XYZ file of C-alpha atoms in Angstrom:
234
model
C -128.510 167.458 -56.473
C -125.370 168.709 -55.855
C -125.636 172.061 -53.349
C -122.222 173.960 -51.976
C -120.863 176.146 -49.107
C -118.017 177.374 -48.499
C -116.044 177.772 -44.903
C -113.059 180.305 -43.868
C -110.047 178.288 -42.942
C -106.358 180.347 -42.108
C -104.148 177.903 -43.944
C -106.582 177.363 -47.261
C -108.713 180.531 -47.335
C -111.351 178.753 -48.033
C -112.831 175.147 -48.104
C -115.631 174.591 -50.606
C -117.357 171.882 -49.509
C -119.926 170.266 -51.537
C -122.248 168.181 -50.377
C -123.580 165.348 -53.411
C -126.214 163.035 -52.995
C -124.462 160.120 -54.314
C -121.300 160.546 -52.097
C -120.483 157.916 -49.528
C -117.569 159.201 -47.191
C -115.722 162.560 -47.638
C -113.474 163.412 -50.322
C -110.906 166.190 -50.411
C -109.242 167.521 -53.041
C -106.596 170.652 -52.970
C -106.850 173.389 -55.946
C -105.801 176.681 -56.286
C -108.732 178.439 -55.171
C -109.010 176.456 -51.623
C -109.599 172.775 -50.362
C -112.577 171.023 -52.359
C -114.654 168.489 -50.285
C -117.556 166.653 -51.634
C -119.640 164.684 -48.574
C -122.448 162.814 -48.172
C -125.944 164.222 -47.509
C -126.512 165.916 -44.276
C -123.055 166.094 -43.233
C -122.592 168.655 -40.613
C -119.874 171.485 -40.952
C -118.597 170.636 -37.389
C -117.927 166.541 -39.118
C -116.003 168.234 -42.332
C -113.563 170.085 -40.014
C -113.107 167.328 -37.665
C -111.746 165.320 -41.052
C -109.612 168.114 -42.628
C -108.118 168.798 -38.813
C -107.148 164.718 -39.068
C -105.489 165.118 -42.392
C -104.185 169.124 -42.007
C -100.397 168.409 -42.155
C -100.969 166.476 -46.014
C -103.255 168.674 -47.014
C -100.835 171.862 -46.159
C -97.807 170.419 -47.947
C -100.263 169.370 -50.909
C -101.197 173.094 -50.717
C -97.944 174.774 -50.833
C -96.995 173.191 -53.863
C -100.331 174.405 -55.923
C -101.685 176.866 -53.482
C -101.627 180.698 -55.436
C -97.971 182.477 -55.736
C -97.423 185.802 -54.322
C -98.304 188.590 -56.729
C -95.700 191.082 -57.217
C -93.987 193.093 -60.365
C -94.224 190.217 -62.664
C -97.755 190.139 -62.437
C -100.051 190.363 -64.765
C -103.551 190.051 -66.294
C -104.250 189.591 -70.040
C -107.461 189.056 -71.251
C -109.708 190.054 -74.208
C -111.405 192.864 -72.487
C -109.291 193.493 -69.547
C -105.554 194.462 -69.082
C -103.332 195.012 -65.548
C -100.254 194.957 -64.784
C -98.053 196.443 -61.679
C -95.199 199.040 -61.567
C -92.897 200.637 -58.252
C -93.450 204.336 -58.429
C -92.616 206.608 -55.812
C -95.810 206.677 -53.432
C -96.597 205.454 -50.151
C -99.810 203.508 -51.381
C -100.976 201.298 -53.820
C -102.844 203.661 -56.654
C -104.424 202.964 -59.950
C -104.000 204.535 -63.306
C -105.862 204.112 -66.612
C -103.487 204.261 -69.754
C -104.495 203.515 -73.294
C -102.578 199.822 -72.761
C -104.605 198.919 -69.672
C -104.928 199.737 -65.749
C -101.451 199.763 -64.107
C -101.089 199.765 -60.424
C -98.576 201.840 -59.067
C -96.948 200.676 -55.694
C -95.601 202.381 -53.232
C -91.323 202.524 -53.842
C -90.778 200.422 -50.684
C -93.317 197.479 -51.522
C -92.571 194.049 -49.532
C -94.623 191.201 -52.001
C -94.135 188.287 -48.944
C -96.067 190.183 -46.155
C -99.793 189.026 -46.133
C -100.846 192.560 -45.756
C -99.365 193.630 -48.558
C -101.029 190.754 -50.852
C -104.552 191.719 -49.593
C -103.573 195.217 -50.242
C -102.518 194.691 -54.254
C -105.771 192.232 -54.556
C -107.886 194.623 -53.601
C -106.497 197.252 -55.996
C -107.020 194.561 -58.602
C -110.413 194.254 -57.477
C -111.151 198.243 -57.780
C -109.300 198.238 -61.104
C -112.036 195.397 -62.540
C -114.879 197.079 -61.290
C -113.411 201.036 -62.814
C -112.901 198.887 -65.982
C -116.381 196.667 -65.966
C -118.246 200.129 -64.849
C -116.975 201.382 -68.352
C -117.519 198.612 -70.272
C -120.245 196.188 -69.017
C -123.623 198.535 -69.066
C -122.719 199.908 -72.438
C -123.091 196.415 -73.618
C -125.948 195.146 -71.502
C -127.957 198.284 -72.968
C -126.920 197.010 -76.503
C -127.836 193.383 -76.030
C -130.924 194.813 -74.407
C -132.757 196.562 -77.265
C -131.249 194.444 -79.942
C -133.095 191.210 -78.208
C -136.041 194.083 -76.714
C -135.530 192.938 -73.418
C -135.497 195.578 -71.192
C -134.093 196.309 -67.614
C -134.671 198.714 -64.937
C -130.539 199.266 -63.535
C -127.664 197.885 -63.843
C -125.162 197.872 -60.970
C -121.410 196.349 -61.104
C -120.183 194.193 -57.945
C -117.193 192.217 -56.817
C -118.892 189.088 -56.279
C -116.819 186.444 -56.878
C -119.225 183.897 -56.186
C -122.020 184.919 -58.920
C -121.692 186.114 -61.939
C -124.963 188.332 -62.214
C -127.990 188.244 -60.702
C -131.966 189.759 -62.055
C -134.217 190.868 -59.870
C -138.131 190.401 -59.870
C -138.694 194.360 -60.612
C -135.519 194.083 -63.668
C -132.453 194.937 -61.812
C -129.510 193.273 -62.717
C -126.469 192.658 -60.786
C -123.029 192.300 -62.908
C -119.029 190.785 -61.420
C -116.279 192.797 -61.921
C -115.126 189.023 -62.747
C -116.787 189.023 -65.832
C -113.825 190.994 -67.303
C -111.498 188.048 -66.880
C -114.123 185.872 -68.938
C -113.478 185.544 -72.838
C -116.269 187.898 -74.808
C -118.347 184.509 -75.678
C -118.997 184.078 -71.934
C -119.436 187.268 -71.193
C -122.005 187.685 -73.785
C -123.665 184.951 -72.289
C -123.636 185.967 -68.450
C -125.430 188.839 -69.842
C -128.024 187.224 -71.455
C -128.641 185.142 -69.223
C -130.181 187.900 -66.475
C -131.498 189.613 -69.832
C -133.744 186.465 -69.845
C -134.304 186.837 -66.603
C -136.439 189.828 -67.094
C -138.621 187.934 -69.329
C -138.566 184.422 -67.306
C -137.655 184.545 -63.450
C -136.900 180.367 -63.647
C -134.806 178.262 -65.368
C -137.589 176.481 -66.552
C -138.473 175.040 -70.323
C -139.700 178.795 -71.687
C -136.418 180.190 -70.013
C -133.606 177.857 -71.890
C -135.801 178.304 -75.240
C -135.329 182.282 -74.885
C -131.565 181.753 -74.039
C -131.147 179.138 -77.113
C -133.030 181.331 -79.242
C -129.961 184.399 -78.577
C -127.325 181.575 -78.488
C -127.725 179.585 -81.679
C -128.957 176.662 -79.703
C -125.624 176.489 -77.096
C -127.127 177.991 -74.010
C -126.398 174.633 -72.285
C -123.013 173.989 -73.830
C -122.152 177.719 -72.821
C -123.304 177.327 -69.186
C -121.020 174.243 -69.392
C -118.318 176.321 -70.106
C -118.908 178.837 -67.625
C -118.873 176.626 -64.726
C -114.910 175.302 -65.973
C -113.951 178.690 -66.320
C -111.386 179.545 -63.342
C -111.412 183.310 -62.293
C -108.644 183.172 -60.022
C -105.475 185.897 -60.473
């Protein structure tokens, strides 16, 4: 079974190592969201950064020409349930506003797109604008799917977990991403279900896929398939 972590690195952000049981020597692989390694059972962090150190210089070029653009004006987000895009107004800081067309964020008049600060300023913004915008949108819909399948929860709360899409608690609590609203409806109906099912089954046992099938037409599987392609990267 394959299991994952994921280590802070300055010239990748991240490297998502995952370790598989059938894997012989280490693998690496760059994408847009980080370095991917797969290793061998067992294999100690410390070994995994000893190997990307010996191959860095490859790896960096290999990451410049696929590692994520700069955002600036021409950004934007376009999705089913979730709109963004960026406009220079005449502020000092970076400030949302919700129009009838979407969230725009305003930036301040004398915005500089290539300073790092500046990027992990205008992601975070994006990040606030998905949670104003899943705050409004996903509990209305978990309460619907809720009593129409009369499977009830305790809260809801919205987070900017990137890693997990939801999570249920033992006492009904369920935990939604902000990310969600980059998903197509499909998937997000189905993230939602899922933790509904939760409340009934804890597990992902037998009983737990047969609830999930039974709200899915039979494509739980085929769904969580899906799911795990889906790239939430902006």
């Amino acid at each position: 079974m394959a299991t994952k972590r994921i280590l802070a690195d300055k010239d990748f952000g991240r490297i998502i190592v995952r370790t598989h049981r059938s894997a012989r020597n280490i693998t690496m692989r760059i994408k847009q969201d980080g370095l991917h390694v797969t290793v061998p059972p067992y294999s100690l962090s410390s070994k995994v950064l000893e190997v990307v150190e010996q191959f860095r210089g490859r790896l960096v070029e290999d990451w410049k020409k696929v590692g994520k653009k700069p955002i600036d004006l021409d950004f934007r987000i376009q999705t089913p349930c979730f709109r963004l895009w960026l406009e220079k107004g005449g502020f000092t800081c970076f400030s949302l506003h919700t129009t009838e067309e979407g969230i725009k964020i305003v930036c301040p008049r004398d915005v500089d797109f290539s300073k790092d600060e500046v990027q992990r300023l205008v992601r975070n913004a994006i990040i606030r604008a998905m949670k104003r915008c899943a705050q409004e949108y996903l509990p209305p819909l978990l309460a619907t799917l809720s009593e129409h399948y009369n499977l009830p929860f305790k809260r809801v709360k919205i987070t900017g977990s990137k890693g997990r899409w939801g999570s249920c608690s033992a006492t009904g609590s369920i935990n939604l991403s902000c990310y969600l609203m980059l998903l197509p409806p499909h998937l997000m109906d189905y993230v939602l279900l899922h933790e509904l099912s939760h409340t009934k089954e804890m597990n992902h046992g037998p009983r737990f896929w047969e609830l999930l099938d039974g709200m899915t037409e039979g494509r739980a599987h085929t769904l969580r398939a899906e799911l795990r392609g889906f790239n939430t990267d902006f």
